[in-house]
mmCIF file of C-alpha atoms in Angstrom:
data_model
loop_
_atom_site.group_PDB
_atom_site.id
_atom_site.type_symbol
_atom_site.label_atom_id
_atom_site.label_comp_id
_atom_site.label_asym_id
_atom_site.label_seq_id
_atom_site.Cartn_x
_atom_site.Cartn_y
_atom_site.Cartn_z
ATOM 1 C CA MET G 156 -35.046 -66.416 21.246
ATOM 2 C CA GLU G 157 -35.085 -64.501 24.707
ATOM 3 C CA PHE G 158 -38.518 -63.234 24.585
ATOM 4 C CA GLY G 159 -38.472 -64.557 28.708
ATOM 5 C CA PRO G 160 -35.459 -62.134 30.111
ATOM 6 C CA ILE G 161 -36.499 -59.117 27.852
ATOM 7 C CA PHE G 162 -40.105 -59.556 29.491
ATOM 8 C CA ARG G 163 -38.749 -59.647 32.996
ATOM 9 C CA SER G 164 -35.846 -56.724 32.372
ATOM 10 C CA LEU G 165 -39.177 -54.532 31.019
ATOM 11 C CA LEU G 166 -41.087 -55.231 34.242
ATOM 12 C CA ARG G 167 -38.269 -53.814 35.729
ATOM 13 C CA SER G 168 -38.422 -50.583 33.418
ATOM 14 C CA ARG G 169 -41.859 -49.638 33.928
ATOM 15 C CA ALA G 170 -42.036 -46.137 33.396
ATOM 16 C CA ARG G 171 -39.850 -46.423 30.149
ATOM 17 C CA VAL G 172 -42.030 -48.780 28.788
ATOM 18 C CA ILE G 173 -45.312 -47.204 29.893
ATOM 19 C CA LEU G 174 -44.084 -44.119 27.964
ATOM 20 C CA ILE G 175 -42.779 -45.669 24.838
ATOM 21 C CA VAL G 176 -46.313 -47.696 24.645
ATOM 22 C CA ALA G 177 -48.362 -44.139 25.603
ATOM 23 C CA GLU G 178 -46.518 -42.922 22.516
ATOM 24 C CA VAL G 179 -46.824 -45.591 20.114
ATOM 25 C CA ALA G 180 -50.547 -46.343 20.488
ATOM 26 C CA LEU G 181 -51.315 -42.411 20.711
ATOM 27 C CA THR G 182 -49.652 -41.868 17.258
ATOM 28 C CA LEU G 183 -50.972 -44.971 15.588
ATOM 29 C CA ALA G 184 -54.340 -44.075 16.858
ATOM 30 C CA ILE G 185 -54.437 -40.409 15.342
ATOM 31 C CA VAL G 186 -51.992 -41.212 12.545
ATOM 32 C CA ALA G 187 -54.378 -43.685 11.062
ATOM 33 C CA ASN G 188 -57.782 -41.432 11.354
ATOM 34 C CA CYS G 189 -55.359 -38.317 9.638
ATOM 35 C CA LEU G 190 -54.458 -41.230 6.837
ATOM 36 C CA SER G 191 -58.494 -42.599 6.561
ATOM 37 C CA LEU G 192 -59.235 -38.633 6.523
ATOM 38 C CA ILE G 193 -56.588 -37.780 3.811
ATOM 39 C CA LEU G 194 -57.869 -40.661 1.386
ATOM 40 C CA ASP G 195 -61.289 -40.137 1.681
ATOM 41 C CA THR G 196 -60.543 -36.291 1.374
ATOM 42 C CA ARG G 197 -58.287 -37.342 -1.893
ATOM 43 C CA ALA G 198 -61.096 -39.303 -3.244
ATOM 44 C CA GLN G 199 -63.229 -36.584 -3.107
ATOM 45 C CA LEU G 200 -60.831 -34.063 -4.853
ATOM 46 C CA ALA G 201 -60.094 -36.179 -7.555
ATOM 47 C CA LYS G 202 -64.083 -37.323 -7.902
ATOM 48 C CA PRO G 203 -65.148 -35.721 -11.849
ATOM 49 C CA SER G 204 -68.224 -33.535 -12.094
ATOM 50 C CA GLY G 205 -69.181 -35.082 -15.294
ATOM 51 C CA PHE G 206 -68.918 -31.656 -16.885
ATOM 52 C CA ASP G 207 -66.370 -29.771 -19.022
ATOM 53 C CA ASP G 208 -64.998 -27.904 -16.507
ATOM 54 C CA GLU G 209 -61.489 -26.829 -18.273
ATOM 55 C CA HIS G 210 -63.674 -24.802 -20.707
ATOM 56 C CA LEU G 211 -66.831 -23.576 -18.779
ATOM 57 C CA ILE G 212 -67.581 -20.139 -18.152
ATOM 58 C CA ALA G 213 -69.733 -18.839 -15.063
ATOM 59 C CA ILE G 214 -71.287 -15.396 -16.049
ATOM 60 C CA GLN G 215 -74.095 -13.747 -13.436
ATOM 61 C CA ALA G 216 -75.512 -11.033 -14.882
ATOM 62 C CA THR G 217 -77.100 -8.514 -12.276
ATOM 63 C CA PRO G 218 -79.046 -5.536 -13.276
ATOM 64 C CA PHE G 219 -79.228 -2.026 -11.694
ATOM 65 C CA ASP G 220 -81.218 0.065 -14.311
ATOM 66 C CA ASP G 221 -85.234 -0.238 -12.423
ATOM 67 C CA ARG G 222 -86.044 0.014 -16.273
ATOM 68 C CA LEU G 223 -85.073 -3.645 -16.103
ATOM 69 C CA ARG G 224 -87.983 -4.717 -13.511
ATOM 70 C CA ASP G 225 -90.329 -5.663 -16.553
ATOM 71 C CA PRO G 226 -90.196 -9.469 -16.935
ATOM 72 C CA LYS G 227 -90.878 -9.150 -20.424
ATOM 73 C CA ILE G 228 -88.073 -6.864 -20.660
ATOM 74 C CA LEU G 229 -85.384 -9.507 -18.815
ATOM 75 C CA ASP G 230 -87.282 -12.172 -20.961
ATOM 76 C CA GLN G 231 -86.385 -10.473 -24.453
ATOM 77 C CA LEU G 232 -82.911 -9.501 -22.865
ATOM 78 C CA VAL G 233 -82.106 -13.450 -22.182
ATOM 79 C CA GLU G 234 -82.972 -14.000 -25.760
ATOM 80 C CA GLN G 235 -80.537 -11.127 -26.689
ATOM 81 C CA ASP G 236 -77.888 -12.533 -24.396
ATOM 82 C CA ARG G 237 -77.951 -16.105 -25.901
ATOM 83 C CA ARG G 238 -77.670 -14.718 -29.356
ATOM 84 C CA THR G 239 -74.933 -12.501 -28.430
ATOM 85 C CA LEU G 240 -72.561 -15.075 -26.814
ATOM 86 C CA ARG G 241 -72.967 -17.479 -29.182
ATOM 87 C CA ALA G 242 -71.952 -15.064 -31.915
ATOM 88 C CA VAL G 243 -68.658 -14.380 -30.099
ATOM 89 C CA ALA G 244 -65.679 -16.631 -31.859
ATOM 90 C CA GLY G 245 -64.357 -19.158 -30.031
ATOM 91 C CA VAL G 246 -67.500 -19.725 -28.097
ATOM 92 C CA ARG G 247 -68.957 -23.617 -28.626
ATOM 93 C CA ALA G 248 -72.268 -23.475 -26.485
ATOM 94 C CA VAL G 249 -74.460 -21.525 -24.345
ATOM 95 C CA SER G 250 -77.162 -21.985 -21.866
ATOM 96 C CA HIS G 251 -78.983 -19.927 -19.793
ATOM 97 C CA THR G 252 -79.804 -21.655 -16.067
ATOM 98 C CA SER G 253 -79.907 -21.663 -12.682
ATOM 99 C CA LEU G 254 -77.278 -24.435 -12.142
ATOM 100 C CA ARG G 255 -74.146 -23.451 -10.137
ATOM 101 C CA PRO G 256 -71.453 -25.762 -10.924
ATOM 102 C CA TRP G 257 -68.907 -26.176 -7.810
ATOM 103 C CA GLU G 258 -70.567 -23.147 -6.038
ATOM 104 C CA ARG G 259 -71.570 -24.561 -2.844
ATOM 105 C CA SER G 260 -75.040 -22.849 -3.407
ATOM 106 C CA GLY G 261 -78.114 -23.740 -5.161
ATOM 107 C CA SER G 262 -81.768 -24.907 -4.387
ATOM 108 C CA ILE G 263 -82.677 -27.882 -2.932
ATOM 109 C CA THR G 264 -86.122 -29.810 -3.130
ATOM 110 C CA ALA G 265 -87.832 -33.024 -1.962
ATOM 111 C CA VAL G 266 -89.289 -35.424 -4.536
ATOM 112 C CA ARG G 267 -91.329 -38.318 -4.184
ATOM 113 C CA LEU G 268 -93.432 -40.738 -6.052
ATOM 114 C CA PRO G 269 -96.831 -39.993 -6.392
ATOM 115 C CA GLY G 270 -99.485 -41.643 -4.140
ATOM 116 C CA THR G 271 -96.757 -43.033 -1.715
ATOM 117 C CA ARG G 272 -95.638 -42.031 1.809
ATOM 118 C CA ASN G 273 -92.116 -42.760 1.342
ATOM 119 C CA GLU G 274 -89.756 -40.437 2.264
ATOM 120 C CA PRO G 275 -89.283 -37.814 0.002
ATOM 121 C CA ALA G 276 -85.462 -38.093 -1.724
ATOM 122 C CA ARG G 277 -83.540 -34.535 -1.244
ATOM 123 C CA THR G 278 -82.210 -33.617 -4.648
ATOM 124 C CA GLN G 279 -80.704 -30.247 -6.368
ATOM 125 C CA SER G 280 -83.381 -28.590 -8.806
ATOM 126 C CA ALA G 281 -82.430 -26.010 -11.446
ATOM 127 C CA GLU G 282 -83.760 -24.273 -14.229
ATOM 128 C CA ALA G 283 -82.150 -25.037 -17.705
ATOM 129 C CA ASP G 284 -82.735 -24.081 -21.209
ATOM 130 C CA PRO G 285 -82.544 -26.720 -23.815
ATOM 131 C CA GLY G 286 -78.790 -25.956 -24.720
ATOM 132 C CA LEU G 287 -77.632 -26.922 -20.875
ATOM 133 C CA PHE G 288 -76.545 -30.535 -21.675
ATOM 134 C CA ASP G 289 -74.275 -29.446 -24.699
ATOM 135 C CA THR G 290 -72.539 -26.421 -22.553
ATOM 136 C CA LEU G 291 -71.961 -28.743 -19.798
ATOM 137 C CA GLY G 292 -70.632 -31.773 -22.086
ATOM 138 C CA LEU G 293 -72.939 -33.332 -20.023
ATOM 139 C CA PRO G 294 -74.799 -36.462 -22.401
ATOM 140 C CA ILE G 295 -78.449 -37.867 -21.929
ATOM 141 C CA VAL G 296 -78.327 -41.242 -21.932
ATOM 142 C CA GLN G 297 -81.897 -42.413 -21.682
ATOM 143 C CA GLY G 298 -85.021 -40.401 -23.186
ATOM 144 C CA ARG G 299 -84.571 -36.409 -24.467
ATOM 145 C CA GLY G 300 -83.565 -33.495 -23.293
ATOM 146 C CA PHE G 301 -86.217 -30.096 -23.618
ATOM 147 C CA THR G 302 -87.757 -28.919 -26.464
ATOM 148 C CA GLN G 303 -87.980 -25.100 -27.113
ATOM 149 C CA ALA G 304 -91.716 -25.226 -26.709
ATOM 150 C CA GLU G 305 -91.316 -26.574 -23.316
ATOM 151 C CA TYR G 306 -88.700 -24.200 -22.391
ATOM 152 C CA ASP G 307 -90.489 -21.428 -23.679
ATOM 153 C CA GLN G 308 -93.582 -21.902 -21.802
ATOM 154 C CA GLY G 309 -92.208 -23.681 -18.719
ATOM 155 C CA GLY G 310 -91.916 -20.517 -16.628
ATOM 156 C CA ASP G 311 -95.358 -19.749 -17.483
ATOM 157 C CA ALA G 312 -96.771 -23.372 -16.394
ATOM 158 C CA PRO G 313 -99.628 -23.439 -13.878
ATOM 159 C CA LEU G 314 -98.400 -25.374 -10.994
ATOM 160 C CA SER G 315 -101.398 -28.026 -11.930
ATOM 161 C CA GLU G 316 -99.714 -28.640 -14.861
ATOM 162 C CA VAL G 317 -97.068 -31.621 -15.350
ATOM 163 C CA GLN G 318 -93.922 -30.397 -15.965
ATOM 164 C CA PRO G 319 -90.960 -32.323 -17.530
ATOM 165 C CA VAL G 320 -88.045 -32.747 -16.089
ATOM 166 C CA VAL G 321 -84.263 -34.136 -16.734
ATOM 167 C CA VAL G 322 -82.751 -36.140 -13.437
ATOM 168 C CA SER G 323 -79.494 -37.634 -12.803
ATOM 169 C CA ARG G 324 -79.002 -41.387 -12.733
ATOM 170 C CA ALA G 325 -78.475 -41.381 -8.841
ATOM 171 C CA LEU G 326 -81.972 -39.433 -7.987
ATOM 172 C CA ALA G 327 -83.673 -41.884 -10.943
ATOM 173 C CA ASP G 328 -82.342 -45.127 -9.396
ATOM 174 C CA HIS G 329 -83.160 -43.707 -5.781
ATOM 175 C CA LEU G 330 -87.177 -43.290 -6.934
ATOM 176 C CA TYR G 331 -87.289 -46.382 -9.040
ATOM 177 C CA PRO G 332 -84.572 -48.741 -8.444
ATOM 178 C CA GLY G 333 -85.780 -51.429 -10.713
ATOM 179 C CA GLY G 334 -85.382 -48.869 -13.534
ATOM 180 C CA GLY G 335 -87.297 -47.414 -16.413
ATOM 181 C CA ALA G 336 -87.819 -44.146 -15.198
ATOM 182 C CA VAL G 337 -88.015 -42.433 -18.144
ATOM 183 C CA GLY G 338 -91.605 -41.623 -18.808
ATOM 184 C CA LYS G 339 -92.361 -41.974 -14.977
ATOM 185 C CA PRO G 340 -94.324 -39.190 -12.492
ATOM 186 C CA ILE G 341 -92.563 -37.952 -9.676
ATOM 187 C CA ALA G 342 -94.006 -35.269 -6.956
ATOM 188 C CA ASP G 343 -92.907 -32.788 -4.980
ATOM 189 C CA ALA G 344 -92.815 -33.541 -1.486
ATOM 190 C CA ASP G 345 -96.404 -32.474 -0.772
ATOM 191 C CA GLU G 346 -97.733 -33.632 -4.242
ATOM 192 C CA SER G 347 -98.519 -30.014 -5.053
ATOM 193 C CA GLN G 348 -96.490 -29.871 -8.151
ATOM 194 C CA ARG G 349 -96.236 -33.202 -10.546
ATOM 195 C CA PHE G 350 -93.513 -33.811 -13.058
ATOM 196 C CA THR G 351 -92.504 -36.307 -15.854
ATOM 197 C CA ILE G 352 -89.089 -37.757 -16.358
ATOM 198 C CA VAL G 353 -88.181 -37.523 -19.941
ATOM 199 C CA GLY G 354 -84.903 -37.669 -19.513
ATOM 200 C CA ILE G 355 -81.588 -39.241 -17.407
ATOM 201 C CA VAL G 356 -77.936 -37.885 -17.552
ATOM 202 C CA ASP G 357 -75.664 -40.746 -16.599
ATOM 203 C CA HIS G 358 -72.600 -39.083 -14.332
ATOM 204 C CA PHE G 359 -73.620 -35.875 -12.418
ATOM 205 C CA TYR G 360 -71.509 -34.604 -9.493
ATOM 206 C CA ASN G 361 -71.899 -31.113 -8.190
ATOM 207 C CA PRO G 362 -70.793 -31.144 -4.517
ATOM 208 C CA PHE G 363 -74.078 -29.499 -2.113
ATOM 209 C CA GLY G 364 -74.726 -31.276 0.617
ATOM 210 C CA GLU G 365 -76.108 -34.935 0.433
ATOM 211 C CA THR G 366 -77.321 -34.214 -2.853
ATOM 212 C CA SER G 367 -73.962 -34.078 -4.576
ATOM 213 C CA GLU G 368 -75.079 -36.523 -7.389
ATOM 214 C CA LYS G 369 -78.652 -35.813 -7.280
ATOM 215 C CA ILE G 370 -80.179 -33.258 -9.950
ATOM 216 C CA MET G 371 -83.758 -32.130 -11.365
ATOM 217 C CA LEU G 372 -83.593 -29.750 -13.895
ATOM 218 C CA LEU G 373 -86.744 -27.766 -15.220
ATOM 219 C CA PRO G 374 -86.971 -26.144 -18.458
ATOM 220 C CA ALA G 375 -87.837 -22.539 -17.242
ATOM 221 C CA ARG G 376 -86.140 -19.024 -17.409
ATOM 222 C CA SER G 377 -84.955 -18.077 -14.034
ATOM 223 C CA ALA G 378 -84.361 -14.345 -14.711
ATOM 224 C CA SER G 379 -85.508 -11.955 -12.446
ATOM 225 C CA PHE G 380 -84.442 -8.368 -11.116
ATOM 226 C CA ASP G 381 -83.228 -9.227 -7.704
ATOM 227 C CA TYR G 382 -80.888 -12.444 -8.725
ATOM 228 C CA GLY G 383 -80.173 -11.609 -12.585
ATOM 229 C CA SER G 384 -79.730 -13.935 -15.056
ATOM 230 C CA ARG G 385 -76.946 -16.536 -15.313
ATOM 231 C CA TYR G 386 -75.326 -17.947 -18.038
ATOM 232 C CA LEU G 387 -72.790 -21.314 -18.628
ATOM 233 C CA VAL G 388 -70.824 -20.387 -21.898
ATOM 234 C CA ARG G 389 -68.389 -23.327 -23.155
ATOM 235 C CA THR G 390 -65.289 -22.901 -25.062
ATOM 236 C CA GLN G 391 -63.462 -24.137 -28.118
ATOM 237 C CA GLY G 392 -60.076 -23.595 -26.044
ATOM 238 C CA ASN G 393 -59.165 -21.648 -22.734
ATOM 239 C CA PRO G 394 -61.640 -19.970 -21.710
ATOM 240 C CA ALA G 395 -59.815 -17.054 -20.036
ATOM 241 C CA PRO G 396 -58.869 -15.330 -23.003
ATOM 242 C CA LEU G 397 -62.799 -14.828 -24.129
ATOM 243 C CA MET G 398 -63.703 -13.381 -20.622
ATOM 244 C CA PRO G 399 -63.163 -9.829 -21.530
ATOM 245 C CA GLN G 400 -64.835 -10.201 -25.135
ATOM 246 C CA LEU G 401 -67.893 -11.913 -23.097
ATOM 247 C CA GLU G 402 -68.176 -8.728 -20.973
ATOM 248 C CA LYS G 403 -68.062 -6.561 -23.513
ATOM 249 C CA ALA G 404 -70.531 -7.981 -25.434
ATOM 250 C CA LEU G 405 -73.124 -8.415 -22.620
ATOM 251 C CA LEU G 406 -72.955 -4.571 -21.826
ATOM 252 C CA GLY G 407 -73.086 -4.051 -25.693
ATOM 253 C CA VAL G 408 -76.631 -5.321 -25.230
ATOM 254 C CA GLU G 409 -77.420 -3.871 -21.863
ATOM 255 C CA LYS G 410 -75.660 -1.503 -19.939
ATOM 256 C CA GLY G 411 -78.152 -1.178 -17.085
ATOM 257 C CA ARG G 412 -75.970 -4.594 -15.454
ATOM 258 C CA PHE G 413 -73.266 -5.461 -13.398
ATOM 259 C CA ILE G 414 -71.624 -8.560 -14.990
ATOM 260 C CA LYS G 415 -69.507 -11.013 -12.885
ATOM 261 C CA LEU G 416 -67.457 -13.851 -15.072
ATOM 262 C CA ARG G 417 -66.038 -16.729 -13.572
ATOM 263 C CA THR G 418 -64.421 -20.053 -14.819
ATOM 264 C CA THR G 419 -65.192 -23.354 -13.234
ATOM 265 C CA VAL G 420 -61.736 -24.120 -12.782
ATOM 266 C CA GLU G 421 -61.839 -21.190 -10.369
ATOM 267 C CA ASN G 422 -64.970 -21.968 -9.027
ATOM 268 C CA ARG G 423 -63.697 -26.106 -7.994
ATOM 269 C CA ASP G 424 -60.155 -24.837 -7.036
ATOM 270 C CA GLU G 425 -62.031 -22.536 -4.722
ATOM 271 C CA TYR G 426 -64.309 -24.840 -3.590
ATOM 272 C CA HIS G 427 -61.775 -27.914 -3.121
ATOM 273 C CA GLY G 428 -59.445 -25.258 -1.292
ATOM 274 C CA ARG G 429 -60.454 -25.965 2.330
ATOM 275 C CA ASP G 430 -60.119 -29.177 1.596
ATOM 276 C CA ARG G 431 -56.767 -29.248 0.337
ATOM 277 C CA LEU G 432 -55.659 -27.265 3.244
ATOM 278 C CA LEU G 433 -57.379 -30.047 5.291
ATOM 279 C CA VAL G 434 -55.206 -32.279 3.828
ATOM 280 C CA GLY G 435 -51.948 -30.429 4.301
ATOM 281 C CA SER G 436 -52.393 -29.902 7.931
ATOM 282 C CA LEU G 437 -53.221 -33.464 8.697
ATOM 283 C CA ASN G 438 -50.010 -34.108 6.746
ATOM 284 C CA ALA G 439 -47.803 -31.962 8.673
ATOM 285 C CA VAL G 440 -49.517 -33.658 12.166
ATOM 286 C CA MET G 441 -48.882 -37.045 10.699
ATOM 287 C CA ALA G 442 -45.051 -36.218 10.354
ATOM 288 C CA LEU G 443 -44.682 -34.437 13.577
ATOM 289 C CA LEU G 444 -46.379 -37.152 15.590
ATOM 290 C CA VAL G 445 -43.948 -39.885 13.949
ATOM 291 C CA LEU G 446 -41.114 -37.370 14.513
ATOM 292 C CA VAL G 447 -41.712 -36.981 17.977
ATOM 293 C CA THR G 448 -42.679 -40.941 18.565
ATOM 294 C CA ALA G 449 -39.001 -41.284 16.582
ATOM 295 C CA LEU G 450 -37.190 -39.387 18.800
ATOM 296 C CA GLY G 451 -38.982 -40.361 21.784
ATOM 297 C CA ILE G 452 -37.906 -44.135 20.991
ATOM 298 C CA VAL G 453 -34.397 -43.251 20.133
ATOM 299 C CA GLY G 454 -33.892 -40.868 23.424
ATOM 300 C CA LEU G 455 -35.342 -43.786 25.926
ATOM 301 C CA THR G 456 -33.224 -46.758 23.720
ATOM 302 C CA SER G 457 -30.340 -44.533 24.311
ATOM 303 C CA PHE G 458 -30.839 -44.215 27.608
ATOM 304 C CA SER G 459 -31.434 -47.807 28.487
ATOM 305 C CA VAL G 460 -28.135 -48.640 26.671
ATOM 306 C CA ALA G 461 -26.025 -46.103 28.688
ATOM 307 C CA GLU G 462 -27.933 -47.003 32.078
ATOM 308 C CA ARG G 463 -27.116 -51.159 31.048
ATOM 309 C CA GLN G 464 -23.493 -50.931 29.939
ATOM 310 C CA ARG G 465 -22.217 -52.746 33.082
ATOM 311 C CA GLN G 466 -24.800 -55.532 32.003
ATOM 312 C CA ILE G 467 -23.863 -55.226 28.423
ATOM 313 C CA GLY G 468 -20.268 -55.770 29.360
ATOM 314 C CA THR G 469 -20.739 -58.583 31.097
ATOM 315 C CA ARG G 470 -22.204 -60.453 28.287
ATOM 316 C CA ARG G 471 -19.722 -59.693 26.392
ATOM 317 C CA ALA G 472 -17.305 -60.861 28.702
ATOM 318 C CA LEU G 473 -19.529 -64.114 28.757
ATOM 319 C CA GLY G 474 -18.700 -64.472 24.965
ATOM 320 C CA ALA G 475 -21.647 -62.245 23.539
ATOM 321 C CA ASP G 476 -21.031 -61.201 20.055
ATOM 322 C CA ARG G 477 -22.183 -57.407 18.926
ATOM 323 C CA LEU G 478 -25.283 -59.174 17.058
ATOM 324 C CA ALA G 479 -26.630 -60.713 19.645
ATOM 325 C CA ILE G 480 -26.405 -57.429 21.773
ATOM 326 C CA VAL G 481 -28.222 -55.215 18.902
ATOM 327 C CA ARG G 482 -30.836 -58.098 18.806
ATOM 328 C CA HIS G 483 -31.350 -57.967 22.485
ATOM 329 C CA PHE G 484 -32.317 -54.187 21.819
ATOM 330 C CA LEU G 485 -33.966 -54.865 18.752
ATOM 331 C CA LEU G 486 -36.203 -57.596 19.983
ATOM 332 C CA GLU G 487 -36.634 -55.289 23.038
ATOM 333 C CA ASN G 488 -38.062 -52.412 21.341
ATOM 334 C CA TRP G 489 -40.446 -54.497 19.133
ATOM 335 C CA MET G 490 -41.894 -56.056 22.301
ATOM 336 C CA VAL G 491 -42.455 -52.167 23.725
ATOM 337 C CA THR G 492 -43.716 -51.197 20.249
ATOM 338 C CA SER G 493 -46.182 -54.548 19.859
ATOM 339 C CA PHE G 494 -48.019 -53.223 22.983
ATOM 340 C CA GLY G 495 -47.991 -50.095 21.815
ATOM 341 C CA VAL G 496 -49.594 -51.072 18.709
ATOM 342 C CA VAL G 497 -52.259 -53.356 20.116
ATOM 343 C CA LEU G 498 -53.155 -50.584 22.384
ATOM 344 C CA GLY G 499 -53.387 -48.243 19.261
ATOM 345 C CA VAL G 500 -55.232 -50.112 17.141
ATOM 346 C CA LEU G 501 -58.192 -49.976 19.813
ATOM 347 C CA LEU G 502 -58.196 -46.346 20.242
ATOM 348 C CA ALA G 503 -57.668 -45.793 16.247
ATOM 349 C CA TYR G 504 -61.127 -47.565 16.272
ATOM 350 C CA GLY G 505 -62.586 -45.493 18.679
ATOM 351 C CA LEU G 506 -61.392 -42.456 17.853
ATOM 352 C CA ASN G 507 -62.681 -43.374 14.218
ATOM 353 C CA PHE G 508 -66.462 -44.567 16.183
ATOM 354 C CA GLY G 509 -66.562 -40.911 17.636
ATOM 355 C CA ILE G 510 -65.408 -38.580 14.146
ATOM 356 C CA VAL G 511 -67.916 -41.087 12.211
ATOM 357 C CA THR G 512 -70.809 -40.340 14.964
ATOM 358 C CA TRP G 513 -70.248 -36.744 15.720
ATOM 359 C CA VAL G 514 -68.113 -35.319 13.042
ATOM 360 C CA ALA G 515 -67.933 -36.670 9.525
ATOM 361 C CA GLY G 516 -66.172 -38.891 7.604
ATOM 362 C CA ALA G 517 -65.163 -42.495 6.367
ATOM 363 C CA ARG G 518 -65.263 -45.466 8.512
ATOM 364 C CA LEU G 519 -61.664 -46.961 9.674
ATOM 365 C CA SER G 520 -60.279 -49.607 7.036
ATOM 366 C CA ALA G 521 -58.295 -52.831 8.252
ATOM 367 C CA ALA G 522 -55.796 -51.843 5.524
ATOM 368 C CA THR G 523 -55.226 -48.306 6.652
ATOM 369 C CA VAL G 524 -54.717 -49.402 10.638
ATOM 370 C CA ALA G 525 -52.286 -52.189 9.400
ATOM 371 C CA ALA G 526 -50.406 -49.795 7.501
ATOM 372 C CA GLY G 527 -49.738 -47.383 10.343
ATOM 373 C CA ALA G 528 -48.923 -50.439 12.235
ATOM 374 C CA LEU G 529 -46.305 -51.450 10.140
ATOM 375 C CA ALA G 530 -45.121 -48.366 9.608
ATOM 376 C CA LEU G 531 -44.563 -47.651 13.328
ATOM 377 C CA TRP G 532 -42.919 -51.054 13.955
ATOM 378 C CA THR G 533 -40.446 -50.240 11.008
ATOM 379 C CA ILE G 534 -39.697 -46.810 12.396
ATOM 380 C CA GLY G 535 -39.751 -48.146 16.260
ATOM 381 C CA LEU G 536 -36.729 -50.695 15.126
ATOM 382 C CA GLY G 537 -34.739 -47.791 12.925
ATOM 383 C CA ALA G 538 -35.036 -45.325 15.640
ATOM 384 C CA ALA G 539 -33.537 -48.352 18.108
ATOM 385 C CA LEU G 540 -30.959 -49.387 15.625
ATOM 386 C CA GLY G 541 -28.605 -46.075 16.920
ATOM 387 C CA PRO G 542 -28.409 -46.835 20.062
ATOM 388 C CA ALA G 543 -28.125 -50.698 20.004
ATOM 389 C CA LEU G 544 -25.282 -50.345 17.720
ATOM 390 C CA ARG G 545 -23.711 -47.698 20.075
ATOM 391 C CA GLY G 546 -24.276 -50.453 22.707
ATOM 392 C CA ALA G 547 -22.846 -53.237 20.404
ATOM 393 C CA ARG G 548 -19.506 -51.051 20.386
ATOM 394 C CA VAL G 549 -18.784 -51.249 24.174
ATOM 395 C CA GLN G 550 -15.598 -52.888 24.907
ATOM 396 C CA PRO G 551 -15.953 -55.620 27.911
ATOM 397 C CA ALA G 552 -13.252 -54.419 29.671
ATOM 398 C CA ILE G 553 -14.269 -50.764 29.826
ATOM 399 C CA ALA G 554 -17.887 -51.527 30.668
ATOM 400 C CA THR G 555 -16.946 -53.670 33.678
ATOM 401 C CA ARG G 556 -14.815 -50.459 35.088
ATOM 402 C CA ASN G 557 -18.082 -47.964 34.587
ATOM 403 C CA VAL G 558 -19.875 -47.636 37.839
#
């Protein structure tokens, strides 16, 4: 092979070589990290909640009539609402709960094992009635759910009383890594309130910071004049046609409230909107960088061919065939691209370290970098092929007359 002569030729064209190496290195560093972010984001987009999202409606009933400031009236209203919503044709299950699937909001609490100095585990917490698990389509895999009696007295229970809770598998495994969490105690961070785990749900995912897979559910009513009442409704079919009927039914129970309804799919799509925009933007950045790099290689290789026509003609006159000329330019391009790839790998990991340390994201995998390097080698050879073929078509007699 012609590595020696090609390398010496590259040393005589340092500016051109440095430009291509810099282009390839920067492109690989940025594209590899963009690809890593895209793959990580798509994995999050594809992550299931564990709920029956396609059949859920979230309802917010916010009172404005001062008559509804009485907590007893609000509690009675909750029971009327639940009965009324269940009576609507097409409704499969109803729950009164403060849980907010896919809404980037909720309540965070810290829990630990009683009597320990372990770092408290941060978890989402929500009030729920016994029907929540059927409404979400979220089965209890160990233990049990809440009884009606626990729900009825939950909101009035003193802090000194141990309350039953249902937790997600992720929280149970964090607190009790060896298993057997059902029936075991937990407490809040300052141990002013204690709980007993009565049930575990297997898969829970409601994105909310680092607590996305952790939840602690308590049996209690969460209605208030300031925040209203929140319901989740699970339908038998498409939820959208039922929404006007549900709103009408609730206003029929009490007109002194604002009623807001939204499907969980709408909430999920809105939650993912920024991530989808990020994926689209990163795809556009990658495409633009690759295009600019390919055009740069085409331009610089074309300039090299035009500049060296006399040299090409001399080689043709001495017996070099067209394939030898094409091979020479492709090998030259491969060597330059390889220098850029090596530098780009170092830049890619350096950039990824900065992103992971100061922003967020997943660590760059070797497979992602290898895929980026292979793509740039292929693009580089493809971009250089056209100019190389033009150089191979130069006739010896014409080339030797060019100055």
